[in-house]
Amino acid sequence: MVGPSQNSPSPVTRDFLAGRFRDQLAGEDLLELESLLSEPRLLADRQVLIARGEKAHQATLLVEGYLLRSISRDNKRFIVGIHVPGDFVDLHGLMLKRLDHDILAVGPARIAQVPHEELDRVIRIRPSIARALWFATLLDAAIHRQWIRNLEALDAPQRIAHLFAELHHRLRQIGHNVNRALRTPFTQSDLADMCGVSAIHANRAVARLRELGLAEIRRGDLYTSDWKALEAYAGFDPAYLYGEEMSR
Amino acid sequence: MIDPNVEAVRYPITGRFLLGRLRQLMSEEEKSVLEGLVERTEWIDKPFRLIARGEKTDHSTMLVEGFMLRTLDDKGRRHAVSFHVPGDFVDLHAYALKRLDHNIDTVGRVKVGYVPHAAVDEVVAQRPHLARLFWFSTLLDAALHREWITSLEHLTVPRRLAHIFAEIWCRLDMVGLGERDSFETPFTQMDLAEMCGATAIHTNRAIRDLRERGLAAFERGRVTISDRNALESHAEFDPAYLYGAASLKLDDFPELR
């Protein structure tokens, strides 16, 4: 996947709230934010960034790749959120101090970090940055609500379709050009854990999407010639992602 | 330890805000400031859509008495994604988001207090500590949402319902409204069905299942529970996600003071 230009004045934070709140931030706010973040480093596939209950001392921006929020219980794992570049993945820890969930990489990922004390200083002197960060954490809450609604209202094939429709939309918000193929490092078991179904059901759901001619999913990659049809099937309405659709 | 009843008398509108969580970190001055942010209060007697999804709003709502639901509509059906108890700054999300992605619906009779966003602006600009507590309170909602996702992903309908009962009781306890072996809600069976993501029939069966197991009796909104541990273990309920007095509790973080 080819990302946006590398020549941005803020190469590490260029995706932060892109397509959403970003245009409400002044240039100097963006530069200030950029200056706070460390040099990006790599996380390996399945590497845990922060575990539930661990004390959080810094906040992490995902620069490249995907991270998951997951909750484990009785040796079962539940995936409660997916992150794309530009997301401050553990910013909730700035206020909650210990997260109620784990955050881990799926596929290799690049992250940059900022110590909480630095962020604390900045949000005291720059209310606009405070609001942007607050907004970012509430976006997570909005996405959680949509997932709750999906689990309450959709069957397994629709849930998988919704998942990819959401991802497609979020990647486009940060300027990634996704055409017919959306490539992810997700395994079939990841998909099952995101949808709250067994691996067998996830398999059947994938087969169903193929039968309906909506999408072909192979090793985490989704191929479709008709995103609109996939969105309609999933009942996907992007307003909850707070892009331009919300202000229409 | 803060006495919830003293707080509720001293600060009649906002006295339950963050009780059982970080209220002990609020100075009396901050509590007064918060109380003063409420421009007016109002009783709403019947179920009412306080804010509809997508509507622009310039104020947020403190729930003073009663219960509310956050809901999403889908093909004519309402889905509840969380409930609220007194002391919750329900739609503070709207301060940062401006438009909500969901509806705020009252259930039964409620008393609400309205806080203009211009007043929250002043808190953000001048009172960073109080602003942090506001931010914190909105992230509690996100933690609740994650728990609901988990619960919907793996619990059967009767266990989901048990989980909801356990959560209501625990949250009422935190704000000083829990009773010894029961609690009162305005929820109908339909409301419960919307929270469980189940049909009315399945929810009815789940209610019967919990009663037959002796775990919880639901009657016209009143929930009676004789063995709290049994209910909580049936629901796989671990209150840590509520950030009260459990494993994720926050009292050893000097930077929060």
Coordinates of C-alpha atoms in Angstrom, one line a residue:
Chain A
M1 CA 0.0 0.0 0.0
V2 CA 1.4 3.4 -0.9
G3 CA 1.0 6.1 1.7
P4 CA 0.7 9.8 1.2
S5 CA 3.8 11.9 0.4
Q6 CA 6.8 11.6 2.6
N7 CA 7.6 15.3 2.1
S8 CA 5.1 16.5 4.7
P9 CA 6.3 19.0 7.2
S10 CA 5.1 16.6 9.9
P11 CA 6.1 13.1 8.6
V12 CA 5.3 11.3 11.8
T13 CA 2.0 12.9 12.6
R14 CA 0.8 13.6 9.1
D15 CA -2.1 11.1 9.4
F16 CA -3.3 12.3 12.8
L17 CA -7.0 13.1 12.5
A18 CA -6.6 13.5 8.7
G19 CA -9.9 14.0 7.0
R20 CA -11.5 14.8 10.4
F21 CA -10.4 17.4 13.0
R22 CA -7.0 18.0 11.5
D23 CA -8.0 21.1 9.5
Q24 CA -9.1 22.8 12.7
L25 CA -5.6 22.7 14.1
A26 CA -3.2 25.5 13.4
G27 CA 0.1 24.8 11.7
E28 CA 2.0 25.6 14.8
D29 CA -0.1 23.1 16.8
L30 CA 0.7 20.4 14.3
L31 CA 4.4 21.3 14.4
E32 CA 4.4 21.2 18.2
L33 CA 2.8 17.8 18.2
E34 CA 5.3 16.5 15.7
S35 CA 8.2 17.8 17.8
L36 CA 7.0 15.9 20.8
L37 CA 7.1 12.5 19.2
S38 CA 10.1 10.1 19.3
E39 CA 11.7 8.7 16.2
P40 CA 9.4 5.9 14.9
R41 CA 10.4 2.3 15.9
L42 CA 9.2 -1.1 14.8
L43 CA 6.8 -3.5 16.5
A44 CA 6.9 -7.1 15.4
D45 CA 3.8 -9.0 14.4
R46 CA 1.8 -9.8 17.6
Q47 CA 4.1 -7.8 19.8
V48 CA 2.2 -6.4 22.7
L49 CA 2.6 -2.6 23.0
I50 CA 0.9 -2.4 26.4
A51 CA -1.0 -5.0 28.4
R52 CA -4.1 -4.6 30.4
G53 CA -3.5 -3.2 33.9
E54 CA 0.1 -2.1 33.1
K55 CA 0.9 1.4 34.1
A56 CA 1.0 3.7 31.1
H57 CA 3.7 6.4 31.0
Q58 CA 3.6 7.4 27.3
A59 CA 1.2 7.7 24.5
T60 CA 1.7 6.0 21.2
L61 CA 0.9 7.1 17.7
L62 CA 0.6 4.5 15.0
V63 CA 2.7 5.6 12.0
E64 CA 2.4 2.6 9.8
G65 CA 0.6 -0.8 9.9
Y66 CA -2.2 -2.0 12.1
L67 CA -2.7 -2.4 15.8
L68 CA -5.5 -4.2 17.6
R69 CA -7.2 -3.6 20.9
S70 CA -8.0 -6.9 22.5
I71 CA -9.5 -8.3 25.7
S72 CA -8.6 -11.8 26.9
R73 CA -10.8 -13.8 29.2
D74 CA -10.6 -17.5 30.1
N75 CA -8.0 -18.0 27.4
K76 CA -10.4 -16.6 24.8
R77 CA -9.4 -13.4 23.0
F78 CA -11.9 -10.7 21.9
I79 CA -10.9 -8.0 19.5
V80 CA -12.6 -4.8 20.4
G81 CA -11.0 -2.3 17.9
I82 CA -8.6 -1.9 15.0
H83 CA -6.2 0.9 14.5
V84 CA -4.8 2.5 11.4
P85 CA -2.0 5.0 10.9
G86 CA -2.6 8.4 12.5
D87 CA -4.4 6.9 15.5
F88 CA -3.1 7.6 19.0
V89 CA -3.7 4.1 20.1
D90 CA -3.3 4.2 23.8
L91 CA -4.2 7.8 24.5
H92 CA -6.9 6.6 26.8
G93 CA -4.1 5.7 29.1
L94 CA -3.3 9.4 29.6
M95 CA -6.4 9.7 31.7
L96 CA -7.1 6.1 32.7
K97 CA -3.5 5.3 33.5
R98 CA -4.1 1.6 33.3
L99 CA -5.9 0.3 30.2
D100 CA -8.7 -2.2 30.5
H101 CA -7.4 -4.0 27.4
D102 CA -4.2 -5.0 25.6
I103 CA -2.8 -3.3 22.5
L104 CA -0.8 -5.4 20.1
A105 CA 0.6 -5.2 16.6
V106 CA -0.9 -7.3 13.8
G107 CA 1.7 -7.5 11.1
P108 CA 4.8 -5.3 11.5
A109 CA 3.9 -1.8 12.6
R110 CA 5.8 1.5 13.1
I111 CA 5.0 3.6 16.1
A112 CA 6.2 6.9 17.7
Q113 CA 5.8 7.8 21.3
V114 CA 5.5 10.8 23.6
P115 CA 5.8 10.7 27.4
H116 CA 2.6 11.6 29.3
E117 CA 4.4 14.4 31.1
E118 CA 5.2 16.1 27.8
L119 CA 1.6 15.7 26.6
D120 CA 0.3 17.0 30.0
R121 CA 2.5 20.1 29.6
V122 CA 1.2 20.8 26.1
I123 CA -2.4 20.3 26.8
R124 CA -2.2 22.8 29.6
I125 CA -0.8 25.5 27.4
R126 CA -2.5 24.7 24.1
P127 CA -6.3 24.0 24.6
S128 CA -6.6 23.4 20.8
I129 CA -4.3 20.4 21.1
A130 CA -6.1 19.2 24.2
R131 CA -9.4 19.3 22.3
A132 CA -7.9 17.5 19.3
L133 CA -6.6 14.7 21.5
W134 CA -9.9 14.5 23.4
F135 CA -11.7 14.4 20.1
A136 CA -9.4 11.5 19.0
T137 CA -10.2 9.4 22.0
L138 CA -13.9 10.0 21.6
L139 CA -13.7 8.9 18.0
D140 CA -12.6 5.5 19.5
A141 CA -15.7 5.6 21.6
A142 CA -17.9 6.3 18.6
I143 CA -16.3 3.4 16.7
H144 CA -16.9 1.1 19.8
R145 CA -20.6 2.1 19.7
Q146 CA -20.9 1.1 16.1
W147 CA -19.3 -2.2 16.8
I148 CA -21.8 -2.8 19.6
R149 CA -24.6 -2.0 17.2
N150 CA -23.1 -4.3 14.6
L151 CA -22.9 -7.2 17.1
E152 CA -26.5 -6.5 18.1
A153 CA -27.9 -6.1 14.6
L154 CA -25.8 -7.9 12.0
D155 CA -25.1 -11.5 11.1
A156 CA -21.6 -12.8 10.6
P157 CA -21.2 -12.1 6.8
Q158 CA -22.5 -8.6 7.4
R159 CA -20.2 -8.0 10.3
I160 CA -17.2 -9.0 8.2
A161 CA -18.4 -6.8 5.3
H162 CA -18.9 -3.9 7.8
L163 CA -15.4 -4.4 9.2
F164 CA -13.8 -4.0 5.8
A165 CA -16.1 -1.1 4.8
E166 CA -15.0 0.7 8.0
L167 CA -11.3 0.0 7.3
H168 CA -11.7 1.1 3.7
H169 CA -13.2 4.3 4.8
R170 CA -10.7 5.0 7.5
L171 CA -7.8 4.3 5.2
R172 CA -9.2 6.8 2.7
Q173 CA -9.6 9.4 5.4
I174 CA -5.8 9.3 5.8
G175 CA -5.2 9.4 2.1
H176 CA -4.5 5.8 1.3
N177 CA -5.8 4.9 -2.1
V178 CA -7.6 1.6 -1.8
N179 CA -9.0 0.3 -5.0
R180 CA -10.1 -3.2 -5.6
A181 CA -7.8 -4.8 -3.0
L182 CA -7.7 -4.0 0.7
R183 CA -4.7 -5.8 2.1
T184 CA -4.4 -6.6 5.8
P185 CA -2.3 -8.8 7.9
F186 CA -5.5 -10.3 9.6
T187 CA -5.8 -14.0 9.9
Q188 CA -9.1 -15.8 9.6
S189 CA -9.0 -16.2 13.4
D190 CA -8.5 -12.4 13.8
L191 CA -11.6 -11.9 11.7
A192 CA -13.5 -14.4 13.9
D193 CA -12.4 -12.6 17.1
M194 CA -13.5 -9.2 15.7
C195 CA -16.9 -10.5 14.8
G196 CA -17.5 -12.6 17.9
V197 CA -18.0 -15.8 15.9
S198 CA -16.1 -19.2 15.8
A199 CA -13.4 -19.8 13.1
I200 CA -15.8 -22.1 11.3
H201 CA -18.5 -19.4 11.2
A202 CA -16.0 -16.9 10.0
N203 CA -15.1 -19.3 7.2
R204 CA -18.7 -19.7 6.2
A205 CA -19.2 -15.9 6.4
V206 CA -16.3 -15.4 4.0
A207 CA -17.8 -18.1 1.7
R208 CA -21.1 -16.3 1.8
L209 CA -19.6 -13.0 0.7
R210 CA -18.0 -14.8 -2.2
E211 CA -21.3 -16.5 -3.2
L212 CA -23.1 -13.2 -3.1
G213 CA -20.5 -11.8 -5.4
L214 CA -19.7 -9.0 -2.9
A215 CA -16.1 -9.8 -2.0
E216 CA -13.4 -12.3 -2.1
I217 CA -11.3 -12.6 1.1
R218 CA -8.0 -14.4 0.9
R219 CA -5.4 -14.4 3.8
G220 CA -6.8 -11.2 5.2
D221 CA -6.9 -9.4 1.9
L222 CA -10.3 -8.4 0.6
Y223 CA -11.0 -8.0 -3.1
T224 CA -14.1 -6.3 -4.4
S225 CA -15.1 -4.6 -7.6
D226 CA -18.0 -2.8 -5.9
W227 CA -17.4 -1.1 -2.5
K228 CA -20.8 0.6 -2.7
A229 CA -22.5 -2.8 -2.8
L230 CA -20.5 -4.1 0.0
E231 CA -21.3 -1.0 2.1
A232 CA -25.0 -1.3 1.4
Y233 CA -25.0 -5.0 2.3
A234 CA -23.4 -4.2 5.7
G235 CA -25.6 -1.2 6.3
F236 CA -22.5 0.9 6.5
D237 CA -23.0 4.6 7.1
P238 CA -19.6 6.4 7.6
A239 CA -21.1 9.3 9.7
Y240 CA -19.7 7.7 13.0
L241 CA -16.2 8.2 11.7
Y242 CA -16.7 12.0 11.9
G243 CA -15.4 12.8 8.4
E244 CA -17.2 15.1 6.1
E245 CA -20.3 12.9 6.1
M246 CA -21.1 14.0 9.6
S247 CA -21.3 17.7 8.8
R248 CA -23.5 17.2 5.8
Chain B
M1 CA -13.8 8.1 51.9
I2 CA -16.4 10.5 50.5
D3 CA -20.0 10.0 51.8
P4 CA -22.2 10.0 48.6
N5 CA -25.2 11.3 50.5
V6 CA -23.2 14.3 51.9
E7 CA -22.0 15.1 48.3
A8 CA -25.6 14.8 46.9
V9 CA -26.8 17.3 49.5
R10 CA -23.9 19.7 49.2
Y11 CA -24.0 19.6 45.4
P12 CA -27.6 18.7 44.5
I13 CA -27.1 18.7 40.7
T14 CA -23.6 17.4 40.2
G15 CA -22.8 15.8 43.5
R16 CA -22.7 12.2 42.1
F17 CA -20.3 13.1 39.3
L18 CA -17.4 10.6 39.4
L19 CA -18.4 9.2 42.8
G20 CA -16.6 6.0 43.4
R21 CA -14.0 6.9 40.8
L22 CA -12.0 10.1 40.9
R23 CA -14.3 12.4 42.8
Q24 CA -12.0 12.3 45.8
L25 CA -9.4 14.2 43.6
M26 CA -11.8 17.1 43.1
S27 CA -11.2 20.1 45.3
E28 CA -14.3 21.7 46.9
E29 CA -13.6 24.7 44.6
E30 CA -13.8 22.4 41.5
K31 CA -17.0 20.8 42.8
S32 CA -18.5 24.3 43.1
V33 CA -17.3 25.3 39.7
L34 CA -18.9 22.2 38.2
E35 CA -22.2 22.8 40.1
G36 CA -22.1 26.4 38.7
L37 CA -21.7 25.2 35.1
V38 CA -25.2 24.0 35.0
E39 CA -27.3 26.7 33.5
R40 CA -30.7 25.1 34.3
T41 CA -32.3 21.8 35.3
E42 CA -35.4 20.2 34.1
W43 CA -37.6 17.2 34.9
I44 CA -38.6 15.0 31.9
D45 CA -41.5 12.7 32.8
K46 CA -41.8 10.5 29.8
P47 CA -39.3 8.7 27.5
F48 CA -37.9 11.4 25.3
R49 CA -35.2 11.7 22.7
L50 CA -33.0 14.4 24.3
I51 CA -30.5 14.5 21.4
A52 CA -30.9 12.9 18.1
R53 CA -28.0 11.5 16.1
G54 CA -26.4 14.2 13.9
E55 CA -28.1 17.1 15.5
K56 CA -25.8 20.0 16.3
T57 CA -25.7 20.8 20.0
D58 CA -24.1 23.6 22.0
H59 CA -24.6 22.1 25.5
S60 CA -24.1 18.9 27.3
T61 CA -26.3 17.1 29.9
M62 CA -25.6 16.0 33.4
L63 CA -28.0 13.2 34.5
V64 CA -29.2 14.2 38.0
E65 CA -31.8 11.6 38.6
G66 CA -33.1 8.6 36.6
F67 CA -31.7 6.6 33.7
M68 CA -30.9 7.2 30.1
L69 CA -29.8 5.1 27.1
R70 CA -27.4 5.8 24.3
T71 CA -29.1 4.3 21.2
L72 CA -28.6 3.8 17.5
D73 CA -31.5 3.2 15.1
D74 CA -31.3 0.7 12.4
K75 CA -34.0 -0.2 9.9
G76 CA -36.7 1.0 12.3
R77 CA -35.2 -0.9 15.3
R78 CA -33.5 0.8 18.2
H79 CA -30.3 -0.6 19.6
A80 CA -29.1 0.5 23.0
V81 CA -25.3 0.7 23.2
S82 CA -25.0 1.8 26.9
F83 CA -27.1 3.0 29.8
H84 CA -26.5 5.9 32.2
V85 CA -27.1 6.4 35.9
P86 CA -27.2 9.6 38.0
G87 CA -23.9 11.5 38.1
D88 CA -23.0 10.7 34.5
F89 CA -22.1 13.6 32.3
V90 CA -24.0 11.8 29.6
D91 CA -23.3 13.6 26.4
L92 CA -20.1 15.5 27.3
H93 CA -18.8 13.7 24.1
A94 CA -20.8 16.3 22.2
Y95 CA -18.4 19.0 23.5
A96 CA -15.5 17.7 21.5
L97 CA -17.5 16.0 18.7
K98 CA -20.2 18.7 18.3
R99 CA -22.6 16.2 16.7
L100 CA -23.3 12.9 18.3
D101 CA -23.1 9.7 16.3
H102 CA -26.0 8.3 18.4
N103 CA -29.2 9.3 20.2
I104 CA -29.6 10.1 23.9
D105 CA -32.9 8.8 25.1
T106 CA -34.4 9.2 28.5
V107 CA -36.1 6.2 30.2
G108 CA -38.8 6.7 32.8
R109 CA -38.7 10.0 34.7
V110 CA -35.4 11.9 34.8
K111 CA -33.9 15.1 36.0
V112 CA -31.2 16.6 33.9
G113 CA -28.9 19.6 34.1
Y114 CA -27.7 21.5 31.0
V115 CA -24.2 22.8 30.7
P116 CA -23.4 25.2 27.9
H117 CA -20.3 24.3 25.9
A118 CA -19.1 27.9 26.2
A119 CA -18.7 27.1 30.0
V120 CA -16.8 23.9 29.2
D121 CA -14.5 26.0 27.0
E122 CA -13.6 28.1 30.0
V123 CA -12.9 25.0 32.1
V124 CA -10.6 23.7 29.3
A125 CA -8.8 27.1 29.1
Q126 CA -8.5 27.9 32.8
R127 CA -8.9 24.7 34.8
P128 CA -6.7 22.0 33.3
H129 CA -7.2 19.6 36.3
L130 CA -11.0 19.7 36.1
A131 CA -10.8 19.5 32.3
R132 CA -8.8 16.3 32.7
L133 CA -11.5 14.8 35.0
F134 CA -14.1 15.7 32.3
W135 CA -12.0 13.9 29.7
F136 CA -11.5 11.0 32.0
S137 CA -15.3 10.7 32.5
T138 CA -15.8 10.4 28.7
L139 CA -13.2 7.6 28.5
L140 CA -15.0 5.6 31.1
D141 CA -17.8 5.4 28.5
A142 CA -15.3 4.0 26.0
A143 CA -14.2 1.4 28.5
L144 CA -17.9 0.5 29.1
H145 CA -18.3 0.1 25.4
R146 CA -15.4 -2.2 25.1
E147 CA -16.8 -4.4 27.8
W148 CA -20.1 -4.5 26.0
I149 CA -18.4 -5.5 22.8
T150 CA -16.7 -8.4 24.6
S151 CA -19.9 -9.4 26.3
L152 CA -21.8 -9.4 22.9
E153 CA -19.0 -11.3 21.3
H154 CA -19.1 -14.2 23.7
L155 CA -22.0 -14.3 26.2
T156 CA -25.4 -16.0 25.6
V157 CA -28.4 -13.8 26.0
P158 CA -29.2 -14.8 29.6
R159 CA -25.6 -14.1 30.6
R160 CA -25.6 -10.8 28.8
L161 CA -28.7 -9.8 30.7
A162 CA -27.0 -10.9 34.0
H163 CA -24.0 -8.8 33.0
I164 CA -26.2 -5.8 32.5
F165 CA -27.9 -6.3 35.9
A166 CA -24.5 -6.7 37.5
E167 CA -23.3 -3.5 35.8
I168 CA -26.3 -1.5 36.8
W169 CA -26.0 -2.5 40.4
C170 CA -22.3 -1.8 40.6
R171 CA -22.7 1.6 39.0
L172 CA -25.5 2.5 41.3
D173 CA -23.4 1.4 44.2
M174 CA -20.5 3.7 43.1
V175 CA -22.7 6.7 43.1
G176 CA -24.4 5.8 46.4
L177 CA -27.7 4.6 45.0
G178 CA -27.3 0.9 45.5
E179 CA -29.5 -1.0 47.8
R180 CA -28.8 -4.2 49.7
D181 CA -30.4 -6.9 47.6
S182 CA -32.3 -5.1 44.9
F183 CA -32.5 -2.0 42.8
E184 CA -35.1 -0.1 40.9
T185 CA -34.9 0.8 37.2
P186 CA -37.4 2.2 34.8
F187 CA -36.4 -0.4 32.1
T188 CA -39.0 -2.3 30.2
Q189 CA -38.4 -5.7 28.7
M190 CA -38.1 -4.0 25.4
D191 CA -35.3 -1.7 26.8
L192 CA -33.5 -4.8 28.0
A193 CA -33.9 -6.5 24.7
E194 CA -32.3 -3.5 23.0
M195 CA -29.4 -3.7 25.4
C196 CA -28.9 -7.4 24.8
G197 CA -29.2 -7.3 21.1
A198 CA -31.9 -9.9 21.3
T199 CA -35.5 -10.3 20.3
A200 CA -38.3 -9.6 22.8
I201 CA -39.0 -13.4 23.0
H202 CA -35.3 -14.3 23.7
T203 CA -35.1 -11.6 26.3
N204 CA -38.3 -12.9 27.9
R205 CA -36.7 -16.3 28.0
A206 CA -33.5 -14.9 29.5
I207 CA -35.4 -13.2 32.2
R208 CA -37.2 -16.4 33.0
D209 CA -33.9 -18.3 32.9
L210 CA -32.3 -16.0 35.5
R211 CA -35.3 -16.2 37.7
E212 CA -35.4 -20.0 37.5
R213 CA -31.7 -20.2 38.4
G214 CA -32.4 -18.0 41.4
L215 CA -29.9 -15.4 40.1
A216 CA -32.1 -12.4 39.5
A217 CA -35.8 -11.6 39.5
F218 CA -36.9 -8.8 37.2
E219 CA -40.4 -7.4 37.8
R220 CA -41.7 -4.1 36.4
G221 CA -38.2 -2.6 36.5
R222 CA -37.2 -3.8 40.0
V223 CA -34.4 -6.3 40.0
T224 CA -34.0 -8.5 43.1
I225 CA -30.8 -10.4 43.6
S226 CA -30.3 -12.7 46.5
D227 CA -26.7 -13.9 45.7
R228 CA -24.6 -11.2 44.1
N229 CA -21.6 -13.4 43.7
A230 CA -23.6 -16.0 41.9
L231 CA -25.0 -13.5 39.5
E232 CA -21.6 -11.9 38.8
S233 CA -19.9 -15.2 38.2
H234 CA -22.7 -16.3 35.9
A235 CA -22.2 -13.1 33.9
E236 CA -18.4 -13.4 34.1
F237 CA -18.6 -9.9 35.5
D238 CA -15.4 -8.3 36.6
P239 CA -15.9 -4.7 37.6
A240 CA -12.4 -3.6 36.8
Y241 CA -13.5 -1.8 33.6
L242 CA -15.6 0.6 35.7
Y243 CA -12.3 2.0 37.1
G244 CA -13.7 2.0 40.7
A245 CA -12.3 0.1 43.6
A246 CA -11.0 -2.8 41.5
S247 CA -7.8 -3.9 39.9
L248 CA -7.5 -0.9 37.5
K249 CA -8.1 1.6 40.2
L250 CA -6.4 4.9 40.0
D251 CA -5.4 6.1 43.4
D252 CA -1.7 5.5 43.2
F253 CA -1.1 8.0 40.4
P254 CA 0.3 11.3 41.9
E255 CA 0.1 13.0 38.5
L256 CA -3.7 12.8 38.6
R257 CA -3.9 15.0 41.6

